[in-house]
Amino acid sequence: MLNILWRNIKWRFQNPVSIAVTLLQPLIWLVLYSAVAGQAMQRMGIGNYTAFILPGIMVLVILAACCSGGIINFIMKANGSFYRILIAPVSRSSIVLGQMLEAVLVSFLEVAILWAVSTFFSVTVASGLAGMALIILLIFMTAFFMSGLTYSISLLLPNEVIYETIMNAIVLPIFFLSPALFPLAGLSGGLKIAVMLNPFTYIISALRSLILGETVLIGEILPVTVLFAVMCCGSFALAMWRLKKETN
């Protein structure tokens, strides 16, 4: 697993543009959109709008980083290394975990850069060290789930063009049908139902409560943790099943 993880990390840093591209759009959202919409949101009672949208932008970064991780499968298939790994004496779980954890590590790197930028806008974690530990856990679970999903989808599709099209069709609705940019309380009707059906709504809300709230609300954080623990297990199982189908 570590060898595969290291192989993918080397590829990523030999192609740093893959990191820059996935980070550029979220940085624009964080800096420009918060500056443009910040004054309007202050009239709605939101003091630091950059801190308010940071959880949603972090999720956007994770989605983009994990989506780019799926491209590795197409590159490996093109140069033949994908099939060499399949016949090597390596367990299937190590192959899957090695690639998934690479996407998780890149997600953490990009979130760290995003967080460093947000400190210039007076963003802090009001819930302290306990809140920071929970934020790290939630980021890991979000990235692990999404990396397993993108791994599975990349093995399902014939080429990277179709893959990128499908992932854009998934990521954009996830982002916009969530409280990433606006308060959940202001929604109603069918739009609110759609937002509430989005599991990333609960991750964003949990991250927001940890950043803005001084108290860790266990009753709010625990259900989200359990939900994404189940989703992570399902994502990993799906990735394992798709890899097994590749060998049949």
PDB file of C-alpha atoms in Angstrom:
ATOM      1  CA  MET A   1       0.000   0.000   0.000  1.00  0.00           C
ATOM      2  CA  LEU A   2       2.760   2.455   0.944  1.00  0.00           C
ATOM      3  CA  ASN A   3       4.608   1.805  -2.318  1.00  0.00           C
ATOM      4  CA  ILE A   4       1.474   2.568  -4.334  1.00  0.00           C
ATOM      5  CA  LEU A   5       0.780   5.623  -2.186  1.00  0.00           C
ATOM      6  CA  TRP A   6       4.328   6.892  -2.718  1.00  0.00           C
ATOM      7  CA  ARG A   7       4.115   6.204  -6.473  1.00  0.00           C
ATOM      8  CA  ASN A   8       0.966   8.301  -6.779  1.00  0.00           C
ATOM      9  CA  ILE A   9       2.397  11.091  -4.609  1.00  0.00           C
ATOM     10  CA  LYS A  10       5.478  11.274  -6.842  1.00  0.00           C
ATOM     11  CA  TRP A  11       3.248  11.530  -9.905  1.00  0.00           C
ATOM     12  CA  ARG A  12       1.241  14.317  -8.276  1.00  0.00           C
ATOM     13  CA  PHE A  13       4.274  16.415  -7.410  1.00  0.00           C
ATOM     14  CA  GLN A  14       5.832  15.787 -10.797  1.00  0.00           C
ATOM     15  CA  ASN A  15       2.621  17.351 -12.153  1.00  0.00           C
ATOM     16  CA  PRO A  16       1.982  20.212  -9.685  1.00  0.00           C
ATOM     17  CA  VAL A  17      -0.439  21.825 -12.127  1.00  0.00           C
ATOM     18  CA  SER A  18      -2.981  19.191 -10.998  1.00  0.00           C
ATOM     19  CA  ILE A  19      -2.831  20.707  -7.508  1.00  0.00           C
ATOM     20  CA  ALA A  20      -2.851  24.312  -8.704  1.00  0.00           C
ATOM     21  CA  VAL A  21      -5.862  23.847 -10.993  1.00  0.00           C
ATOM     22  CA  THR A  22      -8.022  22.153  -8.352  1.00  0.00           C
ATOM     23  CA  LEU A  23      -7.107  24.850  -5.805  1.00  0.00           C
ATOM     24  CA  LEU A  24      -7.541  27.901  -8.031  1.00  0.00           C
ATOM     25  CA  GLN A  25     -11.342  27.963  -8.297  1.00  0.00           C
ATOM     26  CA  PRO A  26     -11.987  27.487  -4.535  1.00  0.00           C
ATOM     27  CA  LEU A  27      -9.482  30.266  -3.749  1.00  0.00           C
ATOM     28  CA  ILE A  28     -11.340  32.584  -6.111  1.00  0.00           C
ATOM     29  CA  TRP A  29     -14.623  31.707  -4.388  1.00  0.00           C
ATOM     30  CA  LEU A  30     -13.086  32.275  -0.952  1.00  0.00           C
ATOM     31  CA  VAL A  31     -11.404  35.594  -1.697  1.00  0.00           C
ATOM     32  CA  LEU A  32     -13.527  37.265  -4.356  1.00  0.00           C
ATOM     33  CA  TYR A  33     -16.995  35.965  -3.560  1.00  0.00           C
ATOM     34  CA  SER A  34     -16.628  36.626   0.163  1.00  0.00           C
ATOM     35  CA  ALA A  35     -15.498  40.189  -0.628  1.00  0.00           C
ATOM     36  CA  VAL A  36     -18.380  40.796  -3.054  1.00  0.00           C
ATOM     37  CA  ALA A  37     -21.167  39.215  -1.017  1.00  0.00           C
ATOM     38  CA  GLY A  38     -19.787  39.932   2.447  1.00  0.00           C
ATOM     39  CA  GLN A  39     -21.513  43.299   2.915  1.00  0.00           C
ATOM     40  CA  ALA A  40     -24.915  41.921   1.906  1.00  0.00           C
ATOM     41  CA  MET A  41     -24.509  38.980   4.271  1.00  0.00           C
ATOM     42  CA  GLN A  42     -23.550  41.282   7.149  1.00  0.00           C
ATOM     43  CA  ARG A  43     -27.018  42.834   6.845  1.00  0.00           C
ATOM     44  CA  MET A  44     -28.391  39.292   7.342  1.00  0.00           C
ATOM     45  CA  GLY A  45     -26.509  38.974  10.627  1.00  0.00           C
ATOM     46  CA  ILE A  46     -23.434  37.098   9.349  1.00  0.00           C
ATOM     47  CA  GLY A  47     -20.387  38.882  10.754  1.00  0.00           C
ATOM     48  CA  ASN A  48     -17.391  37.235   9.094  1.00  0.00           C
ATOM     49  CA  TYR A  49     -18.705  35.899   5.778  1.00  0.00           C
ATOM     50  CA  THR A  50     -15.320  34.411   4.865  1.00  0.00           C
ATOM     51  CA  ALA A  51     -15.504  32.213   7.971  1.00  0.00           C
ATOM     52  CA  PHE A  52     -19.097  31.364   7.075  1.00  0.00           C
ATOM     53  CA  ILE A  53     -18.315  30.102   3.552  1.00  0.00           C
ATOM     54  CA  LEU A  54     -14.962  28.484   4.441  1.00  0.00           C
ATOM     55  CA  PRO A  55     -16.527  25.061   5.284  1.00  0.00           C
ATOM     56  CA  GLY A  56     -18.275  24.935   1.902  1.00  0.00           C
ATOM     57  CA  ILE A  57     -15.102  25.972   0.079  1.00  0.00           C
ATOM     58  CA  MET A  58     -13.127  23.314   1.950  1.00  0.00           C
ATOM     59  CA  VAL A  59     -15.607  20.700   0.762  1.00  0.00           C
ATOM     60  CA  LEU A  60     -15.279  22.060  -2.787  1.00  0.00           C
ATOM     61  CA  VAL A  61     -11.483  21.683  -2.547  1.00  0.00           C
ATOM     62  CA  ILE A  62     -11.867  18.085  -1.361  1.00  0.00           C
ATOM     63  CA  LEU A  63     -14.257  17.244  -4.183  1.00  0.00           C
ATOM     64  CA  ALA A  64     -11.894  18.735  -6.775  1.00  0.00           C
ATOM     65  CA  ALA A  65      -8.792  17.021  -5.346  1.00  0.00           C
ATOM     66  CA  CYS A  66     -10.471  13.611  -5.232  1.00  0.00           C
ATOM     67  CA  CYS A  67     -11.850  14.027  -8.754  1.00  0.00           C
ATOM     68  CA  SER A  68      -8.358  14.751 -10.057  1.00  0.00           C
ATOM     69  CA  GLY A  69      -7.155  11.605  -8.280  1.00  0.00           C
ATOM     70  CA  GLY A  70      -9.377   9.496 -10.516  1.00  0.00           C
ATOM     71  CA  ILE A  71      -7.419  10.712 -13.560  1.00  0.00           C
ATOM     72  CA  ILE A  72      -4.445   8.657 -12.332  1.00  0.00           C
ATOM     73  CA  ASN A  73      -6.244   5.440 -13.315  1.00  0.00           C
ATOM     74  CA  PHE A  74      -6.547   6.586 -16.923  1.00  0.00           C
ATOM     75  CA  ILE A  75      -2.862   7.565 -17.032  1.00  0.00           C
ATOM     76  CA  MET A  76      -1.848   4.229 -15.524  1.00  0.00           C
ATOM     77  CA  LYS A  77      -3.993   2.340 -18.045  1.00  0.00           C
ATOM     78  CA  ALA A  78      -2.449   4.304 -20.908  1.00  0.00           C
ATOM     79  CA  ASN A  79       1.134   3.462 -19.916  1.00  0.00           C
ATOM     80  CA  GLY A  80       0.329  -0.113 -18.876  1.00  0.00           C
ATOM     81  CA  SER A  81       1.314   0.241 -15.210  1.00  0.00           C
ATOM     82  CA  PHE A  82      -2.286  -0.300 -14.065  1.00  0.00           C
ATOM     83  CA  TYR A  83      -2.282  -3.872 -15.353  1.00  0.00           C
ATOM     84  CA  ARG A  84       1.254  -4.565 -14.115  1.00  0.00           C
ATOM     85  CA  ILE A  85       0.116  -3.680 -10.602  1.00  0.00           C
ATOM     86  CA  LEU A  86      -2.881  -6.014 -10.931  1.00  0.00           C
ATOM     87  CA  ILE A  87      -0.645  -9.028 -11.633  1.00  0.00           C
ATOM     88  CA  ALA A  88       1.892  -8.052  -8.956  1.00  0.00           C
ATOM     89  CA  PRO A  89       1.814  -9.850  -5.561  1.00  0.00           C
ATOM     90  CA  VAL A  90      -0.125  -6.986  -3.968  1.00  0.00           C
ATOM     91  CA  SER A  91      -3.494  -7.294  -2.267  1.00  0.00           C
ATOM     92  CA  ARG A  92      -6.435  -5.589  -3.932  1.00  0.00           C
ATOM     93  CA  SER A  93      -7.175  -3.625  -0.763  1.00  0.00           C
ATOM     94  CA  SER A  94      -3.624  -2.207  -0.772  1.00  0.00           C
ATOM     95  CA  ILE A  95      -4.047  -1.067  -4.375  1.00  0.00           C
ATOM     96  CA  VAL A  96      -7.304   0.708  -3.586  1.00  0.00           C
ATOM     97  CA  LEU A  97      -6.153   2.200  -0.276  1.00  0.00           C
ATOM     98  CA  GLY A  98      -2.869   3.399  -1.765  1.00  0.00           C
ATOM     99  CA  GLN A  99      -4.670   5.450  -4.370  1.00  0.00           C
ATOM    100  CA  MET A 100      -7.468   6.631  -2.096  1.00  0.00           C
ATOM    101  CA  LEU A 101      -5.080   7.844   0.591  1.00  0.00           C
ATOM    102  CA  GLU A 102      -3.109   9.820  -1.996  1.00  0.00           C
ATOM    103  CA  ALA A 103      -6.274  11.779  -2.777  1.00  0.00           C
ATOM    104  CA  VAL A 104      -6.867  12.231   0.960  1.00  0.00           C
ATOM    105  CA  LEU A 105      -3.349  13.618   1.477  1.00  0.00           C
ATOM    106  CA  VAL A 106      -3.722  16.039  -1.438  1.00  0.00           C
ATOM    107  CA  SER A 107      -7.076  17.129   0.012  1.00  0.00           C
ATOM    108  CA  PHE A 108      -5.408  17.933   3.339  1.00  0.00           C
ATOM    109  CA  LEU A 109      -2.616  19.833   1.580  1.00  0.00           C
ATOM    110  CA  GLU A 110      -5.062  21.978  -0.361  1.00  0.00           C
ATOM    111  CA  VAL A 111      -7.307  22.554   2.672  1.00  0.00           C
ATOM    112  CA  ALA A 112      -4.209  23.664   4.630  1.00  0.00           C
ATOM    113  CA  ILE A 113      -3.361  26.208   1.908  1.00  0.00           C
ATOM    114  CA  LEU A 114      -6.969  27.398   1.900  1.00  0.00           C
ATOM    115  CA  TRP A 115      -6.933  27.723   5.681  1.00  0.00           C
ATOM    116  CA  ALA A 116      -3.680  29.697   5.595  1.00  0.00           C
ATOM    117  CA  VAL A 117      -5.269  32.168   3.168  1.00  0.00           C
ATOM    118  CA  SER A 118      -8.396  32.444   5.330  1.00  0.00           C
ATOM    119  CA  THR A 119      -6.339  33.546   8.353  1.00  0.00           C
ATOM    120  CA  PHE A 120      -5.740  36.852   6.537  1.00  0.00           C
ATOM    121  CA  PHE A 121      -9.516  37.333   6.798  1.00  0.00           C
ATOM    122  CA  SER A 122      -9.525  36.822  10.601  1.00  0.00           C
ATOM    123  CA  VAL A 123     -10.857  33.250  10.437  1.00  0.00           C
ATOM    124  CA  THR A 124     -10.241  31.205  13.591  1.00  0.00           C
ATOM    125  CA  VAL A 125     -11.638  28.021  15.139  1.00  0.00           C
ATOM    126  CA  ALA A 126     -13.879  29.268  17.933  1.00  0.00           C
ATOM    127  CA  SER A 127     -14.296  25.755  19.408  1.00  0.00           C
ATOM    128  CA  GLY A 128     -10.568  25.434  20.149  1.00  0.00           C
ATOM    129  CA  LEU A 129      -8.367  22.334  19.951  1.00  0.00           C
ATOM    130  CA  ALA A 130     -11.292  19.914  20.331  1.00  0.00           C
ATOM    131  CA  GLY A 131     -13.022  21.583  17.429  1.00  0.00           C
ATOM    132  CA  MET A 132      -9.862  21.460  15.322  1.00  0.00           C
ATOM    133  CA  ALA A 133      -9.483  17.722  15.977  1.00  0.00           C
ATOM    134  CA  LEU A 134     -13.072  17.139  14.878  1.00  0.00           C
ATOM    135  CA  ILE A 135     -12.557  19.291  11.776  1.00  0.00           C
ATOM    136  CA  ILE A 136      -9.585  17.101  10.804  1.00  0.00           C
ATOM    137  CA  LEU A 137     -11.688  13.964  11.326  1.00  0.00           C
ATOM    138  CA  LEU A 138     -14.567  15.320   9.202  1.00  0.00           C
ATOM    139  CA  ILE A 139     -12.192  16.389   6.431  1.00  0.00           C
ATOM    140  CA  PHE A 140     -10.608  12.922   6.416  1.00  0.00           C
ATOM    141  CA  MET A 141     -13.965  11.165   6.216  1.00  0.00           C
ATOM    142  CA  THR A 142     -15.205  13.457   3.443  1.00  0.00           C
ATOM    143  CA  ALA A 143     -12.035  12.930   1.402  1.00  0.00           C
ATOM    144  CA  PHE A 144     -11.985   9.167   2.017  1.00  0.00           C
ATOM    145  CA  PHE A 145     -15.585   8.773   0.892  1.00  0.00           C
ATOM    146  CA  MET A 146     -15.130  10.928  -2.188  1.00  0.00           C
ATOM    147  CA  SER A 147     -11.829   9.305  -3.184  1.00  0.00           C
ATOM    148  CA  GLY A 148     -13.448   5.856  -3.116  1.00  0.00           C
ATOM    149  CA  LEU A 149     -16.354   7.107  -5.184  1.00  0.00           C
ATOM    150  CA  THR A 150     -14.148   8.770  -7.808  1.00  0.00           C
ATOM    151  CA  TYR A 151     -11.913   5.680  -7.950  1.00  0.00           C
ATOM    152  CA  SER A 152     -14.947   3.520  -8.702  1.00  0.00           C
ATOM    153  CA  ILE A 153     -16.316   5.905 -11.324  1.00  0.00           C
ATOM    154  CA  SER A 154     -12.925   6.142 -13.055  1.00  0.00           C
ATOM    155  CA  LEU A 155     -12.861   2.347 -13.440  1.00  0.00           C
ATOM    156  CA  LEU A 156     -16.396   2.378 -14.790  1.00  0.00           C
ATOM    157  CA  LEU A 157     -15.854   4.899 -17.610  1.00  0.00           C
ATOM    158  CA  PRO A 158     -13.873   4.405 -20.847  1.00  0.00           C
ATOM    159  CA  ASN A 159     -11.817   7.619 -20.950  1.00  0.00           C
ATOM    160  CA  GLU A 160     -10.909  10.745 -18.997  1.00  0.00           C
ATOM    161  CA  VAL A 161     -13.039  13.095 -21.135  1.00  0.00           C
ATOM    162  CA  ILE A 162     -16.249  11.314 -20.167  1.00  0.00           C
ATOM    163  CA  TYR A 163     -14.951  11.001 -16.598  1.00  0.00           C
ATOM    164  CA  GLU A 164     -14.384  14.751 -16.248  1.00  0.00           C
ATOM    165  CA  THR A 165     -17.821  15.471 -17.736  1.00  0.00           C
ATOM    166  CA  ILE A 166     -19.531  13.102 -15.299  1.00  0.00           C
ATOM    167  CA  MET A 167     -17.612  14.452 -12.304  1.00  0.00           C
ATOM    168  CA  ASN A 168     -18.499  18.047 -13.164  1.00  0.00           C
ATOM    169  CA  ALA A 169     -22.137  16.967 -13.362  1.00  0.00           C
ATOM    170  CA  ILE A 170     -21.803  15.500  -9.861  1.00  0.00           C
ATOM    171  CA  VAL A 171     -19.644  18.112  -8.107  1.00  0.00           C
ATOM    172  CA  LEU A 172     -21.488  21.272  -9.157  1.00  0.00           C
ATOM    173  CA  PRO A 173     -24.949  20.147  -7.929  1.00  0.00           C
ATOM    174  CA  ILE A 174     -23.376  18.906  -4.686  1.00  0.00           C
ATOM    175  CA  PHE A 175     -21.831  22.329  -4.111  1.00  0.00           C
ATOM    176  CA  PHE A 176     -24.741  24.540  -5.126  1.00  0.00           C
ATOM    177  CA  LEU A 177     -27.438  22.341  -3.532  1.00  0.00           C
ATOM    178  CA  SER A 178     -25.854  22.835  -0.123  1.00  0.00           C
ATOM    179  CA  PRO A 179     -25.597  25.691   2.408  1.00  0.00           C
ATOM    180  CA  ALA A 180     -22.035  26.395   1.210  1.00  0.00           C
ATOM    181  CA  LEU A 181     -22.752  30.026   0.303  1.00  0.00           C
ATOM    182  CA  PHE A 182     -25.951  30.908   2.147  1.00  0.00           C
ATOM    183  CA  PRO A 183     -27.753  30.154   5.432  1.00  0.00           C
ATOM    184  CA  LEU A 184     -29.896  27.048   5.475  1.00  0.00           C
ATOM    185  CA  ALA A 185     -32.594  28.894   7.413  1.00  0.00           C
ATOM    186  CA  GLY A 186     -33.361  31.099   4.416  1.00  0.00           C
ATOM    187  CA  LEU A 187     -34.504  28.193   2.230  1.00  0.00           C
ATOM    188  CA  SER A 188     -37.986  26.787   1.748  1.00  0.00           C
ATOM    189  CA  GLY A 189     -40.014  24.498  -0.484  1.00  0.00           C
ATOM    190  CA  GLY A 190     -38.494  22.046  -2.929  1.00  0.00           C
ATOM    191  CA  LEU A 191     -35.089  23.717  -2.834  1.00  0.00           C
ATOM    192  CA  LYS A 192     -34.812  23.133   0.900  1.00  0.00           C
ATOM    193  CA  ILE A 193     -35.779  19.458   0.449  1.00  0.00           C
ATOM    194  CA  ALA A 194     -33.077  19.030  -2.198  1.00  0.00           C
ATOM    195  CA  VAL A 195     -30.482  20.669   0.056  1.00  0.00           C
ATOM    196  CA  MET A 196     -31.498  18.515   3.026  1.00  0.00           C
ATOM    197  CA  LEU A 197     -31.130  15.350   0.916  1.00  0.00           C
ATOM    198  CA  ASN A 198     -27.528  16.287   0.121  1.00  0.00           C
ATOM    199  CA  PRO A 199     -25.244  14.504   2.653  1.00  0.00           C
ATOM    200  CA  PHE A 200     -22.589  17.193   2.220  1.00  0.00           C
ATOM    201  CA  THR A 201     -25.054  19.681   3.698  1.00  0.00           C
ATOM    202  CA  TYR A 202     -24.477  18.054   7.078  1.00  0.00           C
ATOM    203  CA  ILE A 203     -20.681  18.040   6.742  1.00  0.00           C
ATOM    204  CA  ILE A 204     -20.690  21.741   5.854  1.00  0.00           C
ATOM    205  CA  SER A 205     -23.046  22.560   8.735  1.00  0.00           C
ATOM    206  CA  ALA A 206     -20.923  20.550  11.180  1.00  0.00           C
ATOM    207  CA  LEU A 207     -17.699  22.225  10.041  1.00  0.00           C
ATOM    208  CA  ARG A 208     -19.379  25.630  10.262  1.00  0.00           C
ATOM    209  CA  SER A 209     -20.560  25.014  13.813  1.00  0.00           C
ATOM    210  CA  LEU A 210     -17.016  24.034  14.839  1.00  0.00           C
ATOM    211  CA  ILE A 211     -15.480  27.132  13.229  1.00  0.00           C
ATOM    212  CA  LEU A 212     -18.065  29.684  14.372  1.00  0.00           C
ATOM    213  CA  GLY A 213     -19.361  28.161  17.618  1.00  0.00           C
ATOM    214  CA  GLU A 214     -17.445  28.203  20.882  1.00  0.00           C
ATOM    215  CA  THR A 215     -19.124  24.972  22.063  1.00  0.00           C
ATOM    216  CA  VAL A 216     -18.757  21.576  20.402  1.00  0.00           C
ATOM    217  CA  LEU A 217     -22.301  20.330  19.806  1.00  0.00           C
ATOM    218  CA  ILE A 218     -21.910  16.559  20.121  1.00  0.00           C
ATOM    219  CA  GLY A 219     -25.563  15.995  19.251  1.00  0.00           C
ATOM    220  CA  GLU A 220     -24.938  17.675  15.905  1.00  0.00           C
ATOM    221  CA  ILE A 221     -21.464  16.270  15.158  1.00  0.00           C
ATOM    222  CA  LEU A 222     -22.034  12.624  16.142  1.00  0.00           C
ATOM    223  CA  PRO A 223     -24.830  11.819  13.623  1.00  0.00           C
ATOM    224  CA  VAL A 224     -22.744  13.337  10.807  1.00  0.00           C
ATOM    225  CA  THR A 225     -19.733  11.273  11.852  1.00  0.00           C
ATOM    226  CA  VAL A 226     -21.786   8.072  11.901  1.00  0.00           C
ATOM    227  CA  LEU A 227     -23.372   8.886   8.520  1.00  0.00           C
ATOM    228  CA  PHE A 228     -20.028   9.461   6.832  1.00  0.00           C
ATOM    229  CA  ALA A 229     -18.448   6.443   8.539  1.00  0.00           C
ATOM    230  CA  VAL A 230     -21.111   4.303   6.855  1.00  0.00           C
ATOM    231  CA  MET A 231     -20.619   6.147   3.556  1.00  0.00           C
ATOM    232  CA  CYS A 232     -16.841   5.628   3.764  1.00  0.00           C
ATOM    233  CA  CYS A 233     -17.312   1.881   4.240  1.00  0.00           C
ATOM    234  CA  GLY A 234     -19.706   1.769   1.286  1.00  0.00           C
ATOM    235  CA  SER A 235     -17.329   3.821  -0.864  1.00  0.00           C
ATOM    236  CA  PHE A 236     -14.387   1.526  -0.108  1.00  0.00           C
ATOM    237  CA  ALA A 237     -16.491  -1.586  -0.758  1.00  0.00           C
ATOM    238  CA  LEU A 238     -17.621  -0.139  -4.097  1.00  0.00           C
ATOM    239  CA  ALA A 239     -14.017   0.627  -5.080  1.00  0.00           C
ATOM    240  CA  MET A 240     -12.950  -2.917  -4.193  1.00  0.00           C
ATOM    241  CA  TRP A 241     -15.820  -4.374  -6.230  1.00  0.00           C
ATOM    242  CA  ARG A 242     -14.953  -2.262  -9.279  1.00  0.00           C
ATOM    243  CA  LEU A 243     -11.296  -3.275  -9.100  1.00  0.00           C
ATOM    244  CA  LYS A 244     -12.308  -6.925  -8.841  1.00  0.00           C
ATOM    245  CA  LYS A 245     -14.451  -6.479 -11.968  1.00  0.00           C
ATOM    246  CA  GLU A 246     -11.344  -5.190 -13.790  1.00  0.00           C
ATOM    247  CA  THR A 247      -9.591  -8.514 -13.191  1.00  0.00           C
ATOM    248  CA  ASN A 248     -12.500 -10.656 -14.470  1.00  0.00           C
TER     249      ASN A 248
END
